[in-house]
GROMACS .gro file of C-alpha atoms in nm:
model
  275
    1UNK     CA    1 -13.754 -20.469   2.422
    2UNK     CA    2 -13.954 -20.120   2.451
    3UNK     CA    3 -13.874 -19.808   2.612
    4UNK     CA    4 -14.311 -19.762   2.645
    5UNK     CA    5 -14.459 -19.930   2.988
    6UNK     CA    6 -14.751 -20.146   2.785
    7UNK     CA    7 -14.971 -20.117   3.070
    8UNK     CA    8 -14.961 -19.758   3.101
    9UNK     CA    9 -15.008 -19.769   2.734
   10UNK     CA   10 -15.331 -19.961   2.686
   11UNK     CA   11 -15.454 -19.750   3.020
   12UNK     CA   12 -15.403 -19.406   2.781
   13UNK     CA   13 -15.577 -19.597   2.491
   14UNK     CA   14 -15.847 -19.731   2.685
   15UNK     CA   15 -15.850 -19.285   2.867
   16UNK     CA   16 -15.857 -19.185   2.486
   17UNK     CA   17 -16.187 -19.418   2.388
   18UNK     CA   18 -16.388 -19.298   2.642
   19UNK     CA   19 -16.667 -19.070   2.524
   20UNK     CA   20 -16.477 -19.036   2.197
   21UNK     CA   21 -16.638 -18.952   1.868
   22UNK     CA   22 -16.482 -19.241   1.693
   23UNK     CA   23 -16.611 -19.492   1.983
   24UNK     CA   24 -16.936 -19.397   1.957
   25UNK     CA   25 -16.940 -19.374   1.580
   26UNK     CA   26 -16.799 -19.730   1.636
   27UNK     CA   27 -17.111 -19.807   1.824
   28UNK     CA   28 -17.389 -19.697   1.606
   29UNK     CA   29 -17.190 -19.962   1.367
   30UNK     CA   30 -17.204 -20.231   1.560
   31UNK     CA   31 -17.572 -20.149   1.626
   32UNK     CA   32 -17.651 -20.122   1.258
   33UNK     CA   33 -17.456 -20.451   1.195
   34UNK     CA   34 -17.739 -20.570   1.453
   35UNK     CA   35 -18.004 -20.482   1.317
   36UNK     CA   36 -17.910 -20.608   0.953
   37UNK     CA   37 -17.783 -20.927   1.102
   38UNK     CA   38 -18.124 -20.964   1.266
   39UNK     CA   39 -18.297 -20.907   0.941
   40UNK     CA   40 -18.106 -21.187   0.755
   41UNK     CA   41 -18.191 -21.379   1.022
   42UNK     CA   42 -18.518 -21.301   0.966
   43UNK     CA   43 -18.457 -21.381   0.564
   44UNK     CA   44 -18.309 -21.720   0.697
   45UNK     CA   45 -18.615 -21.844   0.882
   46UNK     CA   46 -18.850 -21.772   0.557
   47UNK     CA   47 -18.603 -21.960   0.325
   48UNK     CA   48 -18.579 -22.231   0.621
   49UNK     CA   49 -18.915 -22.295   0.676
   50UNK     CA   50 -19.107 -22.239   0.314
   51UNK     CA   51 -19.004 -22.601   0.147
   52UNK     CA   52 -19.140 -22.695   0.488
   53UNK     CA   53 -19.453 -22.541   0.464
   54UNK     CA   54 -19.483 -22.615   0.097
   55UNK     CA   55 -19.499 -22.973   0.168
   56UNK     CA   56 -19.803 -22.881   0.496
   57UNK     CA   57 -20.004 -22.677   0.242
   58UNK     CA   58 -19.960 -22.913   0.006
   59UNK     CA   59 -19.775 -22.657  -0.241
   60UNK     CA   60 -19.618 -22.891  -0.577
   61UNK     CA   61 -19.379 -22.707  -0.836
   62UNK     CA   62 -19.248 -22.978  -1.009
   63UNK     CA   63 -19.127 -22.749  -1.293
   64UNK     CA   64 -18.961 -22.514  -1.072
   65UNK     CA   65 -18.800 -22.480  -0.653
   66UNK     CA   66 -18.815 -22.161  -0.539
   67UNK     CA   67 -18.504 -21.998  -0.526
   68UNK     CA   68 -18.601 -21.876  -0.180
   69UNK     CA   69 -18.573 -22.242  -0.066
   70UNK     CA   70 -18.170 -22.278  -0.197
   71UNK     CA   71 -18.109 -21.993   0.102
   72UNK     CA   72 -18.169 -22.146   0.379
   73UNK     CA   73 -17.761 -22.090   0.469
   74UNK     CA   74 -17.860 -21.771   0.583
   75UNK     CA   75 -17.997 -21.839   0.891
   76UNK     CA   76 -17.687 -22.058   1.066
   77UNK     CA   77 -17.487 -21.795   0.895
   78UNK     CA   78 -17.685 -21.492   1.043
   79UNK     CA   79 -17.711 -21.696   1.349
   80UNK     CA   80 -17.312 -21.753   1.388
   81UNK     CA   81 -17.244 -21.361   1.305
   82UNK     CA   82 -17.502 -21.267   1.600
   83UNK     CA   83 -17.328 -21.458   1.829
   84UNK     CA   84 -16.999 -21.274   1.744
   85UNK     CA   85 -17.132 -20.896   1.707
   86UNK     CA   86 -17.356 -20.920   2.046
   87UNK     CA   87 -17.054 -20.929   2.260
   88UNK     CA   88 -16.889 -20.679   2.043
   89UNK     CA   89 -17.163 -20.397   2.082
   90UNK     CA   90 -17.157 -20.477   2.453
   91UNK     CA   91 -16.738 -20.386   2.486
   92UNK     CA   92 -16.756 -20.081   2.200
   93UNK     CA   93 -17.007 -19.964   2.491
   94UNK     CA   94 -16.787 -20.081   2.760
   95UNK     CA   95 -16.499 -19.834   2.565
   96UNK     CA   96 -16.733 -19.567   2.533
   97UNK     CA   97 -16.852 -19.540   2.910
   98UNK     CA   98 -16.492 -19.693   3.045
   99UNK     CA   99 -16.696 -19.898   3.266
  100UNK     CA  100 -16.787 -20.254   3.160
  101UNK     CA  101 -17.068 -20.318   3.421
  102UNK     CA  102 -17.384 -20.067   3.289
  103UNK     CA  103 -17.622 -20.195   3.064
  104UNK     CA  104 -17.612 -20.002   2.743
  105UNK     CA  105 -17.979 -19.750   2.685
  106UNK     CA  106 -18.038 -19.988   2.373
  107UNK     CA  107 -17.936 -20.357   2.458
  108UNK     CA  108 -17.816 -20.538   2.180
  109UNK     CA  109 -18.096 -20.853   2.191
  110UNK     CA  110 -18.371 -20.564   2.142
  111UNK     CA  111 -18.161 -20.462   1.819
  112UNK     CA  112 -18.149 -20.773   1.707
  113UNK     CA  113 -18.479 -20.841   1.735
  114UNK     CA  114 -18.596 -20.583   1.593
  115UNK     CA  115 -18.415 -20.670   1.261
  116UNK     CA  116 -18.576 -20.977   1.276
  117UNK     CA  117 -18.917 -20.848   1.313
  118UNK     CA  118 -18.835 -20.628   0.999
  119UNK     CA  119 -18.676 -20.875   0.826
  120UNK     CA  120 -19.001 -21.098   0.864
  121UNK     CA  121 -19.181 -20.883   0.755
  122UNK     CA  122 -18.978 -20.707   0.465
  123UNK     CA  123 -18.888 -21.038   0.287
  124UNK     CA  124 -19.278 -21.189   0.331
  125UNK     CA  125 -19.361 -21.183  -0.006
  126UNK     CA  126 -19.093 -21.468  -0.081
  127UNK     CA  127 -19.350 -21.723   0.123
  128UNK     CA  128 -19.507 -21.961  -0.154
  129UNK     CA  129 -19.863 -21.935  -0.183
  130UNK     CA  130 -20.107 -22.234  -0.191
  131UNK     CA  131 -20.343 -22.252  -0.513
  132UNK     CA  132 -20.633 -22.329  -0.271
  133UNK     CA  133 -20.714 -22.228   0.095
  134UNK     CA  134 -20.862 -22.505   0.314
  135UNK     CA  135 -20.762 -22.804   0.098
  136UNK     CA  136 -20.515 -22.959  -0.118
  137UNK     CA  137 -20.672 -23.087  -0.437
  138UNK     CA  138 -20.443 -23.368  -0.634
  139UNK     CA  139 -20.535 -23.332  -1.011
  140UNK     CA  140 -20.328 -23.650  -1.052
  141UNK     CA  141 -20.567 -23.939  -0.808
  142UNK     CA  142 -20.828 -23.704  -0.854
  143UNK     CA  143 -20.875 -23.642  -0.471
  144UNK     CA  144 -20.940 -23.391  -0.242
  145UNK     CA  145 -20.733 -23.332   0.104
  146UNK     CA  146 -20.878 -23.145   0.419
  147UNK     CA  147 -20.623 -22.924   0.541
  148UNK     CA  148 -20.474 -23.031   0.921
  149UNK     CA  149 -20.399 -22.782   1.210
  150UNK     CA  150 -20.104 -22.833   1.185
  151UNK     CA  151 -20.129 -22.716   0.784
  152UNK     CA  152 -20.362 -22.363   0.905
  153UNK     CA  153 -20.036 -22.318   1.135
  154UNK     CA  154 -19.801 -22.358   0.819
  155UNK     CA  155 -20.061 -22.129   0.663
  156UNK     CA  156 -20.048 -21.816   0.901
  157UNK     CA  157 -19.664 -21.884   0.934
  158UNK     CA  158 -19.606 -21.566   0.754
  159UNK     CA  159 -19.852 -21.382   1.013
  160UNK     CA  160 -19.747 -21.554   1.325
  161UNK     CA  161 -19.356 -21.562   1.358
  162UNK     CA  162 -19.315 -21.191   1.237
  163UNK     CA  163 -19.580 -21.137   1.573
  164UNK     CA  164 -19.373 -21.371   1.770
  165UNK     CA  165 -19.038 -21.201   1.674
  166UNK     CA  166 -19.224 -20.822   1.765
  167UNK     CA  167 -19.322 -21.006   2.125
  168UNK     CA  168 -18.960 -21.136   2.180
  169UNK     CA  169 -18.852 -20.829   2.069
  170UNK     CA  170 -19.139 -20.609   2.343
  171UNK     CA  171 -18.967 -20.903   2.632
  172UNK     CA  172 -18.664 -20.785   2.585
  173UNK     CA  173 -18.659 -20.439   2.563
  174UNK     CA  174 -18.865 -20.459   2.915
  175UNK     CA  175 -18.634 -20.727   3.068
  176UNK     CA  176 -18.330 -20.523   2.977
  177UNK     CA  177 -18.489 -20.198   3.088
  178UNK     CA  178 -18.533 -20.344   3.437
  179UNK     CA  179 -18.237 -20.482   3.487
  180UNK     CA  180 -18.052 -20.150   3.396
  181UNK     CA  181 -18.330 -19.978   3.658
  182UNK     CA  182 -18.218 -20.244   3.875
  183UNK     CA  183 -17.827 -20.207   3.844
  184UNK     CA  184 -17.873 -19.833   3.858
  185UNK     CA  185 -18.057 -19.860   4.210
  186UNK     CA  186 -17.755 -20.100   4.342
  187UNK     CA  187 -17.524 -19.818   4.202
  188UNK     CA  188 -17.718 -19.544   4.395
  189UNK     CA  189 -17.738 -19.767   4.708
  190UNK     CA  190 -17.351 -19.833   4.679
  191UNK     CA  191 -17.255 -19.459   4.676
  192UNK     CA  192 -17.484 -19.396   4.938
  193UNK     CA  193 -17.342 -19.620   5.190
  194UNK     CA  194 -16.965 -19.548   5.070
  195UNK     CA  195 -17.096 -19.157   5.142
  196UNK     CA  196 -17.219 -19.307   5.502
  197UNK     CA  197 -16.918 -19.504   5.595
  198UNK     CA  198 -16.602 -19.730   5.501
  199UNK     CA  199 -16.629 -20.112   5.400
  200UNK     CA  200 -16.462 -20.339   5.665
  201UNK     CA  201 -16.207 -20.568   5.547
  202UNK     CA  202 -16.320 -20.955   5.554
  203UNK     CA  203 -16.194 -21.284   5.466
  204UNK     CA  204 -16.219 -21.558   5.173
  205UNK     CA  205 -16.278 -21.886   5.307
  206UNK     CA  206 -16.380 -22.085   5.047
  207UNK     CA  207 -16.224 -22.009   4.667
  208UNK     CA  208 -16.296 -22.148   4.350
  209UNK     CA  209 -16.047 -22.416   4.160
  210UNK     CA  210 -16.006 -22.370   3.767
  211UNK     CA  211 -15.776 -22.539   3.531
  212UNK     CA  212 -15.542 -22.277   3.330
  213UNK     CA  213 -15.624 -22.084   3.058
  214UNK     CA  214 -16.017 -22.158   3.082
  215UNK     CA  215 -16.364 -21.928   3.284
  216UNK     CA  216 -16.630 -22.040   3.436
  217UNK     CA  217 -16.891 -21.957   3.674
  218UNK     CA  218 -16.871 -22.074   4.052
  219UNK     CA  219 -16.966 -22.003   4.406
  220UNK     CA  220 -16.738 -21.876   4.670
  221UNK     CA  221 -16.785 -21.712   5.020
  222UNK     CA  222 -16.649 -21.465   5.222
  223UNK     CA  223 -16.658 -21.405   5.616
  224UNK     CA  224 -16.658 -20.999   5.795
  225UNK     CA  225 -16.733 -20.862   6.112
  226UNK     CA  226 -17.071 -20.621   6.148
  227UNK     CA  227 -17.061 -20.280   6.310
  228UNK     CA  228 -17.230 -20.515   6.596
  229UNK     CA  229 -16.923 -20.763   6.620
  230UNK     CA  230 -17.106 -21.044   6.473
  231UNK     CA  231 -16.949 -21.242   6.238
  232UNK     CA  232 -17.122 -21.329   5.913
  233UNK     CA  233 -17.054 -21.557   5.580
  234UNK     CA  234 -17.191 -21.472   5.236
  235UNK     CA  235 -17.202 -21.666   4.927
  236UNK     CA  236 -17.147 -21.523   4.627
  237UNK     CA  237 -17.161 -21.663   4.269
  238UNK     CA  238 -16.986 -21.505   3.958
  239UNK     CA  239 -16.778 -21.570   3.656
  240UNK     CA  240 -16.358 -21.598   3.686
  241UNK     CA  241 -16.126 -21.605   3.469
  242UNK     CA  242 -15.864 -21.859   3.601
  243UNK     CA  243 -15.591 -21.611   3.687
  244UNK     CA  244 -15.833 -21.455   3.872
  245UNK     CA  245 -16.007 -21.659   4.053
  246UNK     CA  246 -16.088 -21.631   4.436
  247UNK     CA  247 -15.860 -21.835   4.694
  248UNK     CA  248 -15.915 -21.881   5.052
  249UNK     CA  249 -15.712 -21.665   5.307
  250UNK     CA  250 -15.768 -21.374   5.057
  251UNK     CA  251 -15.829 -21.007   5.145
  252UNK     CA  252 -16.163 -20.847   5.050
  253UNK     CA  253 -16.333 -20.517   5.112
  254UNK     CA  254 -16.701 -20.574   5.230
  255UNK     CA  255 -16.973 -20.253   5.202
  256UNK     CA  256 -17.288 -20.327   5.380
  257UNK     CA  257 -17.619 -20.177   5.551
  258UNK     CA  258 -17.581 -20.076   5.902
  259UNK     CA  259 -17.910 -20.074   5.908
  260UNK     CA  260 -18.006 -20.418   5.776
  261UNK     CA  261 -17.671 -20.611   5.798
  262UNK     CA  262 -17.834 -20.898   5.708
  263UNK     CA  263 -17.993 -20.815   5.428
  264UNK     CA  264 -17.745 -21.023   5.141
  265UNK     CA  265 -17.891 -20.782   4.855
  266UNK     CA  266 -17.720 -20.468   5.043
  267UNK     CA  267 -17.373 -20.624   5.061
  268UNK     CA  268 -17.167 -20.567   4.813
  269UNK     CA  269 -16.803 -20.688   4.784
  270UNK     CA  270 -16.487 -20.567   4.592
  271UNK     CA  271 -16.173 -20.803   4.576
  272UNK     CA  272 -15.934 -20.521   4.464
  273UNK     CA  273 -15.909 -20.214   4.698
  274UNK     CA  274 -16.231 -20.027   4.992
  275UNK     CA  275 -16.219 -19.776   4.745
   0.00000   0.00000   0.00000
């Protein structure tokens, strides 16, 4: 038993985080542990992919295996740790703002990529290097092999994925950027109708089924009346959790465009309360 309401308590925590000094120094951490993830991952891919390009080029150590070859557990590994600290910068940010909907300035797949790109690029020296360029010569049968294209690929590898990791890197920086422009103009547009006028209150008519204990990602709709009386149905597709998830006969608070009523993109819907 406690004498301490628990969800008044994590509501004070949650107060405390927001714009905090230790919150944000927790998110230049969880940006850094990007960035070097990124860069083993970019370690992982050279270790990966040299005994594979040895063998294109033609490359033969029979003495001795690179020791850059024996890491090639560092790219699942890098991989596996990405997939846990992306999610992690994005609710350190969520704690910082108190808002989990923004995108954060510096998205955490630009970060990411960027280590890679550095990584690439820092660890290149640890590519083998062929004895000959254009051919593979076999001292042994005496005989003389014309390299493929598929062996000049192998060849530039060291040039060409550190460039394709920089334009993955350029892709998302620009595909992030406009989605934030683009959540930040549905913001603006959602205070300026609330400033205009009140949502009406609509109707769920069609809900979403989930087993306990698991999320997914579904389609529901919802029916409101228009300032003009007429009655209109919009679909709507988003994750749930299943405790959460929408059932018909529900309440919901609908905020749309006098103006264009039925324009979907200007109607926005909250499940909770008009405000």
């Amino acid at each position: 038993m406690s004498t301490i309401d628990p969800v008044q308590a994590r509501r004070a925590r949650a107060e405390r985080r927001i714009g905090s000094p230790r919150t944000l120094a927790a998110l230049w951490t969880a940006g850094a542990a990007l960035f070097l993830l990124g860069a083993l991952l970019g370690f992982g891919l050279i270790a990966e992919r040299n005994s594979g390009r040895q063998m294109a080029l033609g490359i033969r150590d029979f003495d001795a295996e690179p020791w850059i070859n024996g890491a090639w557990y560092a790219l699942p590994a890098a991989f596996v740790l990405l997939l846990g600290a992306l999610p992690l910068y994005f609710l350190v940010y969520a704690n910082l703002i108190g808002d989990p909907r923004p995108l954060p300035p510096m998205d955490p797949f630009t970060i990411a990529l960027a280590g890679t790109t550095v990584g690439l690029l820092a660890f290149s020296g640890l590519w083998s290097q062929p004895q000959h360029v254009g051919f593979t010569r076999d001292e042994h049968f005496a005989t003389v092999d014309t390299w493929s294209s598929s062996a000049w690929a192998s060849y530039w590898l060291p040039l060409w994925l550190p460039a394709l990791a920089a334009a993955l890197t350029v892709v998302a920086f620009v595909t992030c950027t406009l989605l934030r422009r683009r959540s930040s103009r549905r913001g603006d547009a959602v205070r300026r109708m609330l400033a205009a006028g009140r949502p009406v209150p609509g109707t769920i008519t069609e809900g979403v089924e989930i087993s306990p204990g698991t999320r997914t990602i579904a389609s529901w709709r919802f029916t409101y009346t228009d300032a003009q009386g007429v009655q209109r149905w919009v679909k709507r597709t988003n994750a749930f959790e299943w405790q959460n998830a929408p059932k018909p006969g529900q309440r919901v608070w609908v905020l749309f465009d006098p103006a264009r009523p039925g324009d979907t993109s200007r109607i926005f819907v909250s499940r909770s309360s008009p405000d």
